[in-house]
Short mmCIF file of N, CA and C in Angstrom, two decimals:
data_model
loop_
_atom_site.label_atom_id
_atom_site.label_comp_id
_atom_site.label_asym_id
_atom_site.label_seq_id
_atom_site.Cartn_x
_atom_site.Cartn_y
_atom_site.Cartn_z
N GLY Q 1 0.81 -1.19 0.00
CA GLY Q 1 0.00 0.00 0.00
C GLY Q 1 0.85 1.26 0.00
N VAL Q 2 0.19 2.38 -0.08
CA VAL Q 2 0.85 3.69 -0.06
C VAL Q 2 1.42 3.92 1.33
N ILE Q 3 2.71 4.27 1.42
CA ILE Q 3 3.37 4.52 2.69
C ILE Q 3 3.08 5.96 3.12
N PHE Q 4 2.57 6.13 4.34
CA PHE Q 4 2.27 7.47 4.87
C PHE Q 4 3.33 8.01 5.81
N ASP Q 5 4.07 7.13 6.50
CA ASP Q 5 5.06 7.61 7.45
C ASP Q 5 6.10 6.52 7.69
N ILE Q 6 7.33 6.96 8.03
CA ILE Q 6 8.44 6.05 8.29
C ILE Q 6 9.25 6.60 9.46
N LYS Q 7 9.72 5.71 10.32
CA LYS Q 7 10.64 6.07 11.39
C LYS Q 7 11.78 5.05 11.40
N LEU Q 8 12.97 5.50 11.87
CA LEU Q 8 14.15 4.66 11.88
C LEU Q 8 14.76 4.57 13.27
N THR Q 9 15.35 3.41 13.57
CA THR Q 9 16.25 3.23 14.70
C THR Q 9 17.55 2.70 14.12
N GLU Q 10 18.50 2.37 14.96
CA GLU Q 10 19.77 1.82 14.48
C GLU Q 10 19.57 0.54 13.67
N SER Q 11 18.63 -0.30 14.11
CA SER Q 11 18.49 -1.62 13.48
C SER Q 11 17.15 -1.86 12.79
N ARG Q 12 16.18 -0.97 12.98
CA ARG Q 12 14.83 -1.21 12.46
C ARG Q 12 14.32 -0.02 11.66
N LEU Q 13 13.40 -0.31 10.74
CA LEU Q 13 12.62 0.69 10.03
C LEU Q 13 11.17 0.36 10.28
N PHE Q 14 10.34 1.36 10.56
CA PHE Q 14 8.92 1.20 10.84
C PHE Q 14 8.14 1.98 9.80
N SER Q 15 7.24 1.32 9.07
CA SER Q 15 6.44 2.01 8.07
C SER Q 15 4.96 1.73 8.31
N VAL Q 16 4.13 2.75 8.00
CA VAL Q 16 2.67 2.60 8.09
C VAL Q 16 2.06 3.01 6.76
N SER Q 17 0.91 2.41 6.47
CA SER Q 17 0.36 2.63 5.13
C SER Q 17 -1.16 2.54 5.08
N ASP Q 18 -1.65 2.74 3.85
CA ASP Q 18 -3.10 2.73 3.63
C ASP Q 18 -3.70 1.33 3.67
N ASP Q 19 -2.87 0.29 3.73
CA ASP Q 19 -3.41 -1.07 3.85
C ASP Q 19 -3.60 -1.48 5.31
N ARG Q 20 -3.51 -0.49 6.23
CA ARG Q 20 -3.76 -0.65 7.67
C ARG Q 20 -2.68 -1.45 8.37
N THR Q 21 -1.47 -1.46 7.83
CA THR Q 21 -0.40 -2.22 8.46
C THR Q 21 0.70 -1.33 9.01
N LEU Q 22 1.29 -1.80 10.09
CA LEU Q 22 2.59 -1.35 10.57
C LEU Q 22 3.55 -2.46 10.19
N ILE Q 23 4.58 -2.12 9.43
CA ILE Q 23 5.59 -3.12 9.07
C ILE Q 23 6.89 -2.74 9.75
N ILE Q 24 7.47 -3.73 10.44
CA ILE Q 24 8.77 -3.56 11.09
C ILE Q 24 9.79 -4.31 10.25
N TRP Q 25 10.77 -3.56 9.74
CA TRP Q 25 11.80 -4.08 8.84
C TRP Q 25 13.14 -4.16 9.56
N ASP Q 26 13.96 -5.11 9.17
CA ASP Q 26 15.36 -5.14 9.58
C ASP Q 26 16.12 -4.23 8.60
N ARG Q 27 16.80 -3.21 9.13
CA ARG Q 27 17.47 -2.24 8.26
C ARG Q 27 18.64 -2.83 7.49
N VAL Q 28 19.30 -3.83 8.03
CA VAL Q 28 20.48 -4.40 7.37
C VAL Q 28 20.06 -5.33 6.24
N SER Q 29 19.18 -6.28 6.55
CA SER Q 29 18.81 -7.30 5.55
C SER Q 29 17.65 -6.87 4.66
N GLY Q 30 16.85 -5.90 5.12
CA GLY Q 30 15.65 -5.52 4.38
C GLY Q 30 14.48 -6.47 4.60
N GLU Q 31 14.68 -7.45 5.46
CA GLU Q 31 13.65 -8.46 5.75
C GLU Q 31 12.52 -7.85 6.57
N ILE Q 32 11.30 -8.27 6.28
CA ILE Q 32 10.15 -7.89 7.11
C ILE Q 32 10.16 -8.77 8.35
N LEU Q 33 10.25 -8.15 9.51
CA LEU Q 33 10.24 -8.89 10.78
C LEU Q 33 8.83 -9.10 11.29
N HIS Q 34 7.98 -8.08 11.14
CA HIS Q 34 6.58 -8.17 11.58
C HIS Q 34 5.71 -7.35 10.64
N ARG Q 35 4.57 -7.92 10.25
CA ARG Q 35 3.53 -7.20 9.51
C ARG Q 35 2.32 -7.20 10.45
N LEU Q 36 1.99 -6.02 11.00
CA LEU Q 36 1.03 -5.95 12.10
C LEU Q 36 -0.27 -5.27 11.68
N TYR Q 37 -1.38 -5.88 12.08
CA TYR Q 37 -2.71 -5.34 11.82
C TYR Q 37 -3.37 -5.06 13.16
N GLY Q 38 -3.98 -3.90 13.30
CA GLY Q 38 -4.68 -3.56 14.53
C GLY Q 38 -5.60 -2.38 14.36
N HIS Q 39 -5.56 -1.78 13.17
CA HIS Q 39 -6.41 -0.64 12.85
C HIS Q 39 -7.49 -1.09 11.88
N THR Q 40 -8.60 -0.36 11.87
CA THR Q 40 -9.70 -0.68 10.95
C THR Q 40 -9.77 0.29 9.78
N ALA Q 41 -8.82 1.22 9.71
CA ALA Q 41 -8.73 2.18 8.60
C ALA Q 41 -7.25 2.50 8.38
N ARG Q 42 -6.98 3.39 7.44
CA ARG Q 42 -5.60 3.73 7.10
C ARG Q 42 -4.82 4.24 8.30
N ILE Q 43 -3.56 3.82 8.41
CA ILE Q 43 -2.66 4.30 9.46
C ILE Q 43 -1.87 5.46 8.87
N LEU Q 44 -1.92 6.61 9.55
CA LEU Q 44 -1.32 7.83 8.99
C LEU Q 44 0.02 8.20 9.58
N LYS Q 45 0.27 7.86 10.85
CA LYS Q 45 1.49 8.28 11.52
C LYS Q 45 2.04 7.16 12.39
N VAL Q 46 3.36 7.18 12.56
CA VAL Q 46 4.04 6.28 13.49
C VAL Q 46 5.04 7.11 14.27
N VAL Q 47 5.12 6.87 15.59
CA VAL Q 47 6.12 7.52 16.43
C VAL Q 47 6.74 6.47 17.34
N LEU Q 48 7.99 6.72 17.72
CA LEU Q 48 8.70 5.82 18.61
C LEU Q 48 8.63 6.36 20.02
N MET Q 49 8.45 5.46 20.98
CA MET Q 49 8.43 5.81 22.39
C MET Q 49 9.75 5.36 23.00
N PRO Q 50 10.69 6.25 23.16
CA PRO Q 50 12.03 5.84 23.58
C PRO Q 50 12.12 5.24 24.98
N LEU Q 51 11.30 5.67 25.90
CA LEU Q 51 11.42 5.19 27.28
C LEU Q 51 10.86 3.79 27.50
N CYS Q 52 9.95 3.35 26.65
CA CYS Q 52 9.35 2.03 26.86
C CYS Q 52 9.57 1.08 25.70
N GLU Q 53 10.41 1.47 24.74
CA GLU Q 53 10.66 0.62 23.57
C GLU Q 53 9.37 0.29 22.82
N GLY Q 54 8.43 1.24 22.83
CA GLY Q 54 7.17 1.04 22.12
C GLY Q 54 7.14 1.79 20.80
N VAL Q 55 6.17 1.41 19.99
CA VAL Q 55 5.87 2.08 18.73
C VAL Q 55 4.40 2.44 18.77
N VAL Q 56 4.07 3.68 18.44
CA VAL Q 56 2.68 4.14 18.46
C VAL Q 56 2.23 4.41 17.03
N THR Q 57 1.04 3.90 16.69
CA THR Q 57 0.44 4.20 15.40
C THR Q 57 -0.91 4.87 15.62
N VAL Q 58 -1.24 5.80 14.71
CA VAL Q 58 -2.54 6.48 14.74
C VAL Q 58 -3.08 6.56 13.33
N GLY Q 59 -4.41 6.64 13.22
CA GLY Q 59 -4.97 6.67 11.88
C GLY Q 59 -6.38 7.19 11.80
N GLU Q 60 -6.99 6.89 10.67
CA GLU Q 60 -8.33 7.38 10.38
C GLU Q 60 -9.42 6.72 11.21
N ASP Q 61 -9.11 5.65 11.92
CA ASP Q 61 -10.10 4.99 12.76
C ASP Q 61 -10.15 5.56 14.17
N ASN Q 62 -9.43 6.67 14.41
CA ASN Q 62 -9.38 7.36 15.71
C ASN Q 62 -8.67 6.57 16.79
N GLN Q 63 -7.99 5.50 16.44
CA GLN Q 63 -7.29 4.68 17.43
C GLN Q 63 -5.84 5.10 17.60
N VAL Q 64 -5.37 4.96 18.84
CA VAL Q 64 -3.96 5.01 19.16
C VAL Q 64 -3.60 3.59 19.57
N VAL Q 65 -2.65 2.99 18.87
CA VAL Q 65 -2.23 1.62 19.19
C VAL Q 65 -0.75 1.65 19.56
N VAL Q 66 -0.43 1.01 20.69
CA VAL Q 66 0.96 0.91 21.14
C VAL Q 66 1.41 -0.53 20.94
N TRP Q 67 2.54 -0.69 20.24
CA TRP Q 67 3.10 -1.99 19.89
C TRP Q 67 4.47 -2.14 20.54
N SER Q 68 4.88 -3.37 20.77
CA SER Q 68 6.24 -3.66 21.20
C SER Q 68 7.17 -3.59 19.99
N ARG Q 69 8.26 -2.85 20.11
CA ARG Q 69 9.24 -2.77 19.01
C ARG Q 69 9.87 -4.12 18.72
N ASP Q 70 10.09 -4.91 19.75
CA ASP Q 70 10.81 -6.17 19.59
C ASP Q 70 9.93 -7.32 19.12
N THR Q 71 8.79 -7.51 19.77
CA THR Q 71 7.96 -8.69 19.48
C THR Q 71 6.82 -8.40 18.50
N GLY Q 72 6.47 -7.11 18.33
CA GLY Q 72 5.32 -6.77 17.50
C GLY Q 72 4.00 -6.94 18.21
N GLU Q 73 4.04 -7.32 19.47
CA GLU Q 73 2.81 -7.52 20.24
C GLU Q 73 2.07 -6.21 20.43
N LYS Q 74 0.75 -6.26 20.29
CA LYS Q 74 -0.10 -5.09 20.56
C LYS Q 74 -0.21 -4.95 22.07
N MET Q 75 0.34 -3.86 22.60
CA MET Q 75 0.39 -3.67 24.04
C MET Q 75 -0.88 -3.03 24.58
N THR Q 76 -1.42 -2.05 23.87
CA THR Q 76 -2.66 -1.39 24.28
C THR Q 76 -3.21 -0.58 23.12
N SER Q 77 -4.48 -0.20 23.23
CA SER Q 77 -5.07 0.72 22.26
C SER Q 77 -6.16 1.53 22.96
N LEU Q 78 -6.39 2.71 22.41
CA LEU Q 78 -7.46 3.56 22.91
C LEU Q 78 -8.00 4.40 21.78
N THR Q 79 -9.17 4.98 21.99
CA THR Q 79 -9.82 5.79 20.96
C THR Q 79 -10.16 7.15 21.55
N PRO Q 80 -9.19 8.10 21.49
CA PRO Q 80 -9.38 9.40 22.15
C PRO Q 80 -10.11 10.45 21.32
N HIS Q 81 -10.40 10.17 20.06
CA HIS Q 81 -11.03 11.17 19.20
C HIS Q 81 -12.27 10.59 18.53
N VAL Q 82 -13.09 11.46 17.96
CA VAL Q 82 -14.26 11.07 17.17
C VAL Q 82 -14.14 11.74 15.81
N GLY Q 83 -14.84 11.20 14.82
CA GLY Q 83 -14.84 11.82 13.51
C GLY Q 83 -13.95 11.11 12.52
N TYR Q 84 -13.13 11.90 11.83
CA TYR Q 84 -12.38 11.39 10.69
C TYR Q 84 -10.96 10.93 10.98
N GLY Q 85 -10.55 10.89 12.23
CA GLY Q 85 -9.26 10.31 12.51
C GLY Q 85 -8.28 11.24 13.21
N ILE Q 86 -7.14 10.66 13.52
CA ILE Q 86 -6.07 11.37 14.20
C ILE Q 86 -5.05 11.79 13.14
N ARG Q 87 -4.74 13.07 13.10
CA ARG Q 87 -3.85 13.60 12.07
C ARG Q 87 -2.46 13.96 12.60
N ALA Q 88 -2.31 14.08 13.92
CA ALA Q 88 -1.02 14.47 14.49
C ALA Q 88 -0.76 13.67 15.75
N VAL Q 89 0.51 13.34 15.98
CA VAL Q 89 0.89 12.61 17.18
C VAL Q 89 2.33 12.97 17.53
N HIS Q 90 2.60 13.11 18.82
CA HIS Q 90 3.95 13.42 19.28
C HIS Q 90 4.18 12.73 20.61
N CYS Q 91 5.38 12.22 20.80
CA CYS Q 91 5.74 11.56 22.05
C CYS Q 91 7.02 12.19 22.58
N ARG Q 92 6.99 12.53 23.87
CA ARG Q 92 8.18 13.04 24.54
C ARG Q 92 8.20 12.48 25.95
N ASN Q 93 9.30 11.80 26.27
CA ASN Q 93 9.44 11.13 27.56
C ASN Q 93 8.26 10.20 27.78
N LYS Q 94 7.42 10.45 28.77
CA LYS Q 94 6.27 9.58 29.04
C LYS Q 94 4.95 10.20 28.61
N THR Q 95 5.01 11.27 27.81
CA THR Q 95 3.79 11.97 27.40
C THR Q 95 3.53 11.74 25.91
N LEU Q 96 2.31 11.33 25.61
CA LEU Q 96 1.86 11.13 24.23
C LEU Q 96 0.71 12.09 23.98
N VAL Q 97 0.80 12.87 22.90
CA VAL Q 97 -0.23 13.84 22.56
C VAL Q 97 -0.72 13.56 21.15
N THR Q 98 -2.04 13.61 20.95
CA THR Q 98 -2.62 13.43 19.62
C THR Q 98 -3.53 14.60 19.30
N GLY Q 99 -3.70 14.84 18.02
CA GLY Q 99 -4.64 15.85 17.53
C GLY Q 99 -5.48 15.26 16.42
N GLY Q 100 -6.78 15.51 16.46
CA GLY Q 100 -7.66 14.89 15.50
C GLY Q 100 -8.47 15.85 14.67
N TRP Q 101 -9.19 15.27 13.72
CA TRP Q 101 -10.11 16.03 12.88
C TRP Q 101 -11.23 16.65 13.70
N ASP Q 102 -11.41 16.15 14.94
CA ASP Q 102 -12.46 16.68 15.79
C ASP Q 102 -12.04 17.97 16.50
N SER Q 103 -10.88 18.52 16.12
CA SER Q 103 -10.35 19.79 16.64
C SER Q 103 -9.98 19.71 18.13
N THR Q 104 -9.66 18.51 18.61
CA THR Q 104 -9.24 18.37 20.00
C THR Q 104 -7.81 17.84 20.05
N VAL Q 105 -7.17 18.12 21.19
CA VAL Q 105 -5.81 17.62 21.47
C VAL Q 105 -5.89 16.77 22.72
#
């Protein structure tokens, strides 16, 4: 699918797309380590959570999903917005902030 966002670490690449997947790639080999499904609509953004080794995805389904960087396990999800989805996300230390089409933060 169409790639909407990418993030990098020393050993991994994280991509999200319109096919509702988060793909975790090995940067050296190019191998797909995990192809993860957990959203019901397009995933628009991905951010890394440095303090907990998590990966956060947000999308048009208004969900925030937190994944394990290592295992790909879905750690938690929540739906903080209504309407057409989450368009912005930022993580700093232990704080995660989202902004949606519903004009809320």
